[in-house]
mmCIF file with all atom_site columns, C-alpha atoms in Angstrom:
data_model
loop_
_atom_site.group_PDB
_atom_site.id
_atom_site.type_symbol
_atom_site.label_atom_id
_atom_site.label_alt_id
_atom_site.label_comp_id
_atom_site.label_asym_id
_atom_site.label_entity_id
_atom_site.label_seq_id
_atom_site.pdbx_PDB_ins_code
_atom_site.Cartn_x
_atom_site.Cartn_y
_atom_site.Cartn_z
_atom_site.occupancy
_atom_site.B_iso_or_equiv
_atom_site.pdbx_formal_charge
_atom_site.auth_seq_id
_atom_site.auth_comp_id
_atom_site.auth_asym_id
_atom_site.auth_atom_id
_atom_site.pdbx_PDB_model_num
ATOM 1   C CA . MET A 1 1   ? 94.396 -10.941 -107.939 1.00 0.00 ? 1   MET A CA 1
ATOM 2   C CA . SER A 1 2   ? 92.819 -13.248 -105.736 1.00 0.00 ? 2   SER A CA 1
ATOM 3   C CA . ILE A 1 3   ? 94.343 -13.725 -101.852 1.00 0.00 ? 3   ILE A CA 1
ATOM 4   C CA . PRO A 1 4   ? 94.818 -17.864 -101.631 1.00 0.00 ? 4   PRO A CA 1
ATOM 5   C CA . TRP A 1 5   ? 92.872 -19.752 -99.459  1.00 0.00 ? 5   TRP A CA 1
ATOM 6   C CA . HIS A 1 6   ? 95.560 -20.965 -97.152  1.00 0.00 ? 6   HIS A CA 1
ATOM 7   C CA . TYR A 1 7   ? 96.191 -17.312 -96.442  1.00 0.00 ? 7   TYR A CA 1
ATOM 8   C CA . ILE A 1 8   ? 92.646 -16.857 -95.459  1.00 0.00 ? 8   ILE A CA 1
ATOM 9   C CA . ARG A 1 9   ? 93.012 -19.869 -93.734  1.00 0.00 ? 9   ARG A CA 1
ATOM 10  C CA . SER A 1 10  ? 96.384 -19.143 -91.929  1.00 0.00 ? 10  SER A CA 1
ATOM 11  C CA . MET A 1 11  ? 95.029 -15.623 -90.702  1.00 0.00 ? 11  MET A CA 1
ATOM 12  C CA . LEU A 1 12  ? 91.390 -16.470 -89.516  1.00 0.00 ? 12  LEU A CA 1
ATOM 13  C CA . LYS A 1 13  ? 93.505 -18.668 -87.382  1.00 0.00 ? 13  LYS A CA 1
ATOM 14  C CA . GLU A 1 14  ? 95.320 -16.175 -86.285  1.00 0.00 ? 14  GLU A CA 1
ATOM 15  C CA . VAL A 1 15  ? 92.967 -13.925 -85.457  1.00 0.00 ? 15  VAL A CA 1
ATOM 16  C CA . LEU A 1 16  ? 90.928 -16.290 -83.435  1.00 0.00 ? 16  LEU A CA 1
ATOM 17  C CA . LEU A 1 17  ? 92.946 -17.451 -81.917  1.00 0.00 ? 17  LEU A CA 1
ATOM 18  C CA . GLU A 1 18  ? 94.154 -13.905 -80.300  1.00 0.00 ? 18  GLU A CA 1
ATOM 19  C CA . SER A 1 19  ? 90.665 -12.994 -79.962  1.00 0.00 ? 19  SER A CA 1
ATOM 20  C CA . LEU A 1 20  ? 90.546 -15.976 -77.319  1.00 0.00 ? 20  LEU A CA 1
ATOM 21  C CA . GLN A 1 21  ? 93.477 -16.314 -76.074  1.00 0.00 ? 21  GLN A CA 1
ATOM 22  C CA . GLN A 1 22  ? 92.512 -12.842 -74.671  1.00 0.00 ? 22  GLN A CA 1
ATOM 23  C CA . ALA A 1 23  ? 88.351 -13.900 -74.414  1.00 0.00 ? 23  ALA A CA 1
ATOM 24  C CA . MET A 1 24  ? 90.362 -16.383 -71.423  1.00 0.00 ? 24  MET A CA 1
ATOM 25  C CA . ILE A 1 25  ? 89.383 -16.119 -67.934  1.00 0.00 ? 25  ILE A CA 1
ATOM 26  C CA . THR A 1 26  ? 91.499 -17.448 -64.826  1.00 0.00 ? 26  THR A CA 1
ATOM 27  C CA . VAL A 1 27  ? 89.112 -19.023 -61.958  1.00 0.00 ? 27  VAL A CA 1
ATOM 28  C CA . ALA A 1 28  ? 90.985 -19.108 -59.225  1.00 0.00 ? 28  ALA A CA 1
ATOM 29  C CA . VAL A 1 29  ? 90.844 -22.288 -57.378  1.00 0.00 ? 29  VAL A CA 1
ATOM 30  C CA . PRO A 1 30  ? 91.050 -22.325 -53.666  1.00 0.00 ? 30  PRO A CA 1
ATOM 31  C CA . ARG A 1 31  ? 92.778 -24.027 -51.609  1.00 0.00 ? 31  ARG A CA 1
ATOM 32  C CA . LEU A 1 32  ? 91.592 -26.828 -49.052  1.00 0.00 ? 32  LEU A CA 1
ATOM 33  C CA . THR A 1 33  ? 93.390 -28.154 -46.149  1.00 0.00 ? 33  THR A CA 1
ATOM 34  C CA . PRO A 1 34  ? 92.866 -30.971 -44.206  1.00 0.00 ? 34  PRO A CA 1
ATOM 35  C CA . ILE A 1 35  ? 91.349 -30.999 -40.944  1.00 0.00 ? 35  ILE A CA 1
ATOM 36  C CA . VAL A 1 36  ? 91.726 -34.697 -38.697  1.00 0.00 ? 36  VAL A CA 1
ATOM 37  C CA . ARG A 1 37  ? 90.808 -35.279 -36.092  1.00 0.00 ? 37  ARG A CA 1
ATOM 38  C CA . GLU A 1 38  ? 91.122 -38.665 -34.126  1.00 0.00 ? 38  GLU A CA 1
ATOM 39  C CA . TYR A 1 39  ? 90.863 -40.069 -30.926  1.00 0.00 ? 39  TYR A CA 1
ATOM 40  C CA . THR A 1 40  ? 91.647 -43.534 -30.155  1.00 0.00 ? 40  THR A CA 1
ATOM 41  C CA . GLY A 1 41  ? 90.448 -46.017 -27.008  1.00 0.00 ? 41  GLY A CA 1
ATOM 42  C CA . TYR A 1 42  ? 88.772 -42.200 -26.430  1.00 0.00 ? 42  TYR A CA 1
ATOM 43  C CA . THR A 1 43  ? 85.421 -43.766 -24.201  1.00 0.00 ? 43  THR A CA 1
ATOM 44  C CA . VAL A 1 44  ? 82.887 -41.666 -23.093  1.00 0.00 ? 44  VAL A CA 1
ATOM 45  C CA . GLU A 1 45  ? 80.482 -41.771 -20.706  1.00 0.00 ? 45  GLU A CA 1
ATOM 46  C CA . PRO A 1 46  ? 77.245 -42.771 -20.645  1.00 0.00 ? 46  PRO A CA 1
ATOM 47  C CA . SER A 1 47  ? 75.139 -40.704 -22.314  1.00 0.00 ? 47  SER A CA 1
ATOM 48  C CA . GLY A 1 48  ? 78.011 -38.688 -22.758  1.00 0.00 ? 48  GLY A CA 1
ATOM 49  C CA . SER A 1 49  ? 79.668 -37.566 -26.217  1.00 0.00 ? 49  SER A CA 1
ATOM 50  C CA . LEU A 1 50  ? 81.997 -36.136 -28.050  1.00 0.00 ? 50  LEU A CA 1
ATOM 51  C CA . ARG A 1 51  ? 82.033 -33.260 -30.268  1.00 0.00 ? 51  ARG A CA 1
ATOM 52  C CA . ILE A 1 52  ? 83.943 -31.852 -33.094  1.00 0.00 ? 52  ILE A CA 1
ATOM 53  C CA . ASP A 1 53  ? 83.031 -28.443 -33.894  1.00 0.00 ? 53  ASP A CA 1
ATOM 54  C CA . ILE A 1 54  ? 85.212 -26.766 -37.407  1.00 0.00 ? 54  ILE A CA 1
ATOM 55  C CA . PRO A 1 55  ? 83.484 -23.045 -38.162  1.00 0.00 ? 55  PRO A CA 1
ATOM 56  C CA . GLY A 1 56  ? 83.345 -21.864 -41.649  1.00 0.00 ? 56  GLY A CA 1
ATOM 57  C CA . ALA A 1 57  ? 83.070 -23.617 -45.822  1.00 0.00 ? 57  ALA A CA 1
ATOM 58  C CA . GLY A 1 58  ? 84.572 -27.161 -46.529  1.00 0.00 ? 58  GLY A CA 1
ATOM 59  C CA . VAL A 1 59  ? 82.843 -30.913 -46.680  1.00 0.00 ? 59  VAL A CA 1
ATOM 60  C CA . VAL A 1 60  ? 83.204 -33.547 -43.822  1.00 0.00 ? 60  VAL A CA 1
ATOM 61  C CA . ASP A 1 61  ? 84.796 -35.868 -46.929  1.00 0.00 ? 61  ASP A CA 1
ATOM 62  C CA . GLU A 1 62  ? 84.647 -38.837 -43.562  1.00 0.00 ? 62  GLU A CA 1
ATOM 63  C CA . VAL A 1 63  ? 83.876 -40.775 -40.159  1.00 0.00 ? 63  VAL A CA 1
ATOM 64  C CA . LEU A 1 64  ? 84.208 -43.271 -38.925  1.00 0.00 ? 64  LEU A CA 1
ATOM 65  C CA . VAL A 1 65  ? 83.399 -45.203 -35.842  1.00 0.00 ? 65  VAL A CA 1
ATOM 66  C CA . VAL A 1 66  ? 84.438 -48.196 -34.376  1.00 0.00 ? 66  VAL A CA 1
ATOM 67  C CA . SER A 1 67  ? 83.019 -49.539 -31.283  1.00 0.00 ? 67  SER A CA 1
ATOM 68  C CA . ARG A 1 68  ? 82.792 -52.828 -29.157  1.00 0.00 ? 68  ARG A CA 1
ATOM 69  C CA . SER A 1 69  ? 79.968 -51.836 -28.828  1.00 0.00 ? 69  SER A CA 1
ATOM 70  C CA . GLY A 1 70  ? 76.910 -50.547 -31.328  1.00 0.00 ? 70  GLY A CA 1
ATOM 71  C CA . SER A 1 71  ? 74.463 -48.407 -28.994  1.00 0.00 ? 71  SER A CA 1
ATOM 72  C CA . PHE A 1 72  ? 75.785 -45.527 -30.132  1.00 0.00 ? 72  PHE A CA 1
ATOM 73  C CA . LYS A 1 73  ? 74.605 -42.501 -32.936  1.00 0.00 ? 73  LYS A CA 1
ATOM 74  C CA . LEU A 1 74  ? 76.471 -40.024 -35.065  1.00 0.00 ? 74  LEU A CA 1
ATOM 75  C CA . THR A 1 75  ? 74.439 -36.378 -34.903  1.00 0.00 ? 75  THR A CA 1
ATOM 76  C CA . ILE A 1 76  ? 76.170 -33.909 -38.166  1.00 0.00 ? 76  ILE A CA 1
ATOM 77  C CA . THR A 1 77  ? 75.056 -30.535 -37.583  1.00 0.00 ? 77  THR A CA 1
ATOM 78  C CA . VAL A 1 78  ? 75.451 -28.129 -40.389  1.00 0.00 ? 78  VAL A CA 1
ATOM 79  C CA . GLY A 1 79  ? 74.715 -23.855 -39.832  1.00 0.00 ? 79  GLY A CA 1
ATOM 80  C CA . GLY A 1 80  ? 72.944 -25.010 -36.493  1.00 0.00 ? 80  GLY A CA 1
ATOM 81  C CA . VAL A 1 81  ? 70.505 -27.321 -38.653  1.00 0.00 ? 81  VAL A CA 1
ATOM 82  C CA . THR A 1 82  ? 70.699 -31.122 -37.711  1.00 0.00 ? 82  THR A CA 1
ATOM 83  C CA . VAL A 1 83  ? 71.425 -33.017 -40.930  1.00 0.00 ? 83  VAL A CA 1
ATOM 84  C CA . TRP A 1 84  ? 72.067 -36.515 -39.786  1.00 0.00 ? 84  TRP A CA 1
ATOM 85  C CA . ASP A 1 85  ? 70.989 -38.402 -36.735  1.00 0.00 ? 85  ASP A CA 1
ATOM 86  C CA . LYS A 1 86  ? 70.945 -42.073 -36.719  1.00 0.00 ? 86  LYS A CA 1
ATOM 87  C CA . SER A 1 87  ? 72.493 -44.883 -34.381  1.00 0.00 ? 87  SER A CA 1
ATOM 88  C CA . TRP A 1 88  ? 73.873 -47.311 -35.705  1.00 0.00 ? 88  TRP A CA 1
ATOM 89  C CA . GLY A 1 89  ? 71.393 -49.732 -35.541  1.00 0.00 ? 89  GLY A CA 1
ATOM 90  C CA . GLU A 1 90  ? 69.876 -47.506 -38.063  1.00 0.00 ? 90  GLU A CA 1
ATOM 91  C CA . ALA A 1 91  ? 72.638 -47.021 -40.069  1.00 0.00 ? 91  ALA A CA 1
ATOM 92  C CA . SER A 1 92  ? 73.030 -50.745 -40.596  1.00 0.00 ? 92  SER A CA 1
ATOM 93  C CA . ARG A 1 93  ? 69.576 -50.961 -42.124  1.00 0.00 ? 93  ARG A CA 1
ATOM 94  C CA . LEU A 1 94  ? 70.171 -47.495 -44.387  1.00 0.00 ? 94  LEU A CA 1
ATOM 95  C CA . SER A 1 95  ? 73.278 -48.405 -45.432  1.00 0.00 ? 95  SER A CA 1
ATOM 96  C CA . ASP A 1 96  ? 72.938 -50.911 -48.287  1.00 0.00 ? 96  ASP A CA 1
ATOM 97  C CA . ASN A 1 97  ? 71.148 -48.568 -49.781  1.00 0.00 ? 97  ASN A CA 1
ATOM 98  C CA . LEU A 1 98  ? 73.107 -44.826 -49.436  1.00 0.00 ? 98  LEU A CA 1
ATOM 99  C CA . VAL A 1 99  ? 76.308 -44.856 -51.522  1.00 0.00 ? 99  VAL A CA 1
ATOM 100 C CA . PHE A 1 100 ? 77.823 -42.477 -48.937  1.00 0.00 ? 100 PHE A CA 1
ATOM 101 C CA . LEU A 1 101 ? 76.679 -44.042 -45.346  1.00 0.00 ? 101 LEU A CA 1
ATOM 102 C CA . SER A 1 102 ? 78.173 -47.786 -44.267  1.00 0.00 ? 102 SER A CA 1
ATOM 103 C CA . ALA A 1 103 ? 77.360 -49.167 -40.762  1.00 0.00 ? 103 ALA A CA 1
ATOM 104 C CA . PHE A 1 104 ? 77.681 -52.484 -39.782  1.00 0.00 ? 104 PHE A CA 1
ATOM 105 C CA . GLN A 1 105 ? 79.569 -55.428 -37.774  1.00 0.00 ? 105 GLN A CA 1
ATOM 106 C CA . ASP A 1 106 ? 83.152 -56.346 -38.897  1.00 0.00 ? 106 ASP A CA 1
ATOM 107 C CA . GLU A 1 107 ? 84.314 -60.429 -38.413  1.00 0.00 ? 107 GLU A CA 1
ATOM 108 C CA . ASN A 1 108 ? 85.842 -58.863 -35.335  1.00 0.00 ? 108 ASN A CA 1
ATOM 109 C CA . GLY A 1 109 ? 82.571 -58.182 -33.625  1.00 0.00 ? 109 GLY A CA 1
ATOM 110 C CA . LEU A 1 110 ? 83.317 -54.980 -34.138  1.00 0.00 ? 110 LEU A CA 1
ATOM 111 C CA . TYR A 1 111 ? 80.788 -51.925 -34.893  1.00 0.00 ? 111 TYR A CA 1
ATOM 112 C CA . VAL A 1 112 ? 81.258 -49.459 -38.093  1.00 0.00 ? 112 VAL A CA 1
ATOM 113 C CA . TYR A 1 113 ? 79.366 -46.397 -39.096  1.00 0.00 ? 113 TYR A CA 1
ATOM 114 C CA . HIS A 1 114 ? 81.568 -44.513 -41.787  1.00 0.00 ? 114 HIS A CA 1
ATOM 115 C CA . ILE A 1 115 ? 79.814 -41.478 -43.251  1.00 0.00 ? 115 ILE A CA 1
ATOM 116 C CA . ALA A 1 116 ? 80.335 -38.799 -45.727  1.00 0.00 ? 116 ALA A CA 1
ATOM 117 C CA . GLY A 1 117 ? 80.852 -36.507 -48.222  1.00 0.00 ? 117 GLY A CA 1
ATOM 118 C CA . ILE A 1 118 ? 79.051 -33.603 -46.163  1.00 0.00 ? 118 ILE A CA 1
ATOM 119 C CA . PRO A 1 119 ? 79.424 -29.939 -47.897  1.00 0.00 ? 119 PRO A CA 1
ATOM 120 C CA . PHE A 1 120 ? 79.558 -27.378 -44.896  1.00 0.00 ? 120 PHE A CA 1
ATOM 121 C CA . SER A 1 121 ? 79.534 -23.635 -45.301  1.00 0.00 ? 121 SER A CA 1
ATOM 122 C CA . ASN A 1 122 ? 78.185 -21.798 -41.913  1.00 0.00 ? 122 ASN A CA 1
ATOM 123 C CA . GLY A 1 123 ? 80.663 -24.558 -39.212  1.00 0.00 ? 123 GLY A CA 1
ATOM 124 C CA . VAL A 1 124 ? 79.857 -28.318 -38.809  1.00 0.00 ? 124 VAL A CA 1
ATOM 125 C CA . SER A 1 125 ? 79.796 -29.769 -35.436  1.00 0.00 ? 125 SER A CA 1
ATOM 126 C CA . VAL A 1 126 ? 79.764 -34.084 -35.405  1.00 0.00 ? 126 VAL A CA 1
ATOM 127 C CA . GLU A 1 127 ? 79.285 -35.674 -33.053  1.00 0.00 ? 127 GLU A CA 1
ATOM 128 C CA . VAL A 1 128 ? 79.192 -38.975 -31.561  1.00 0.00 ? 128 VAL A CA 1
ATOM 129 C CA . VAL A 1 129 ? 76.880 -40.021 -28.126  1.00 0.00 ? 129 VAL A CA 1
ATOM 130 C CA . ASN A 1 130 ? 77.014 -43.105 -26.032  1.00 0.00 ? 130 ASN A CA 1
ATOM 131 C CA . LEU A 1 131 ? 72.503 -44.063 -26.317  1.00 0.00 ? 131 LEU A CA 1
ATOM 132 C CA . ASP A 1 132 ? 73.971 -46.734 -22.791  1.00 0.00 ? 132 ASP A CA 1
ATOM 133 C CA . PRO A 1 133 ? 72.857 -44.122 -20.289  1.00 0.00 ? 133 PRO A CA 1
ATOM 134 C CA . VAL A 1 134 ? 73.809 -47.100 -17.280  1.00 0.00 ? 134 VAL A CA 1
ATOM 135 C CA . ASN A 1 135 ? 77.751 -47.741 -19.872  1.00 0.00 ? 135 ASN A CA 1
ATOM 136 C CA . PRO A 1 136 ? 80.953 -46.539 -20.741  1.00 0.00 ? 136 PRO A CA 1
ATOM 137 C CA . ILE A 1 137 ? 81.723 -46.944 -24.274  1.00 0.00 ? 137 ILE A CA 1
ATOM 138 C CA . THR A 1 138 ? 85.305 -47.275 -25.297  1.00 0.00 ? 138 THR A CA 1
ATOM 139 C CA . PHE A 1 139 ? 86.045 -46.263 -28.685  1.00 0.00 ? 139 PHE A CA 1
ATOM 140 C CA . GLU A 1 140 ? 88.063 -48.171 -30.901  1.00 0.00 ? 140 GLU A CA 1
ATOM 141 C CA . TYR A 1 141 ? 89.172 -44.957 -33.433  1.00 0.00 ? 141 TYR A CA 1
ATOM 142 C CA . ILE A 1 142 ? 86.495 -42.145 -33.763  1.00 0.00 ? 142 ILE A CA 1
ATOM 143 C CA . ILE A 1 143 ? 88.275 -39.947 -36.822  1.00 0.00 ? 143 ILE A CA 1
ATOM 144 C CA . CYS A 1 144 ? 87.208 -37.031 -38.405  1.00 0.00 ? 144 CYS A CA 1
ATOM 145 C CA . LEU A 1 145 ? 88.688 -35.664 -41.601  1.00 0.00 ? 145 LEU A CA 1
ATOM 146 C CA . LEU A 1 146 ? 87.564 -31.990 -43.022  1.00 0.00 ? 146 LEU A CA 1
ATOM 147 C CA . TYR A 1 147 ? 88.301 -30.109 -45.777  1.00 0.00 ? 147 TYR A CA 1
ATOM 148 C CA . THR A 1 148 ? 87.750 -26.326 -44.967  1.00 0.00 ? 148 THR A CA 1
#
């Protein structure tokens, strides 16, 4: 007496499915907490800076700096190592070639500097530095969005 093929196939399917279900590993995806630091109309004194320090691990999702002056730079330090240190002028020359960066002067004459997607595992520091040694700069916006 032979066993019908459809019965064997059904049994194999059931055994394989049960084995796969037992072998499945559940991976927990950590929930990231958004952190927003927003400064509107913030004045940085001559040669001064605004520094945002965030401990732990995560990603700098976006940094946006908007000013009436292009005499500033953005410095990003990850775990004590400076990974980005460029003036608005330097960034504007690079921004056509880098996906994570844009720096331009908009139709209202404002200097816009945007950088995105910088991971960090041991703290991050985002610093906006006034490069003008004589005049303060009032920034229209400084917005930093991070996930930790």
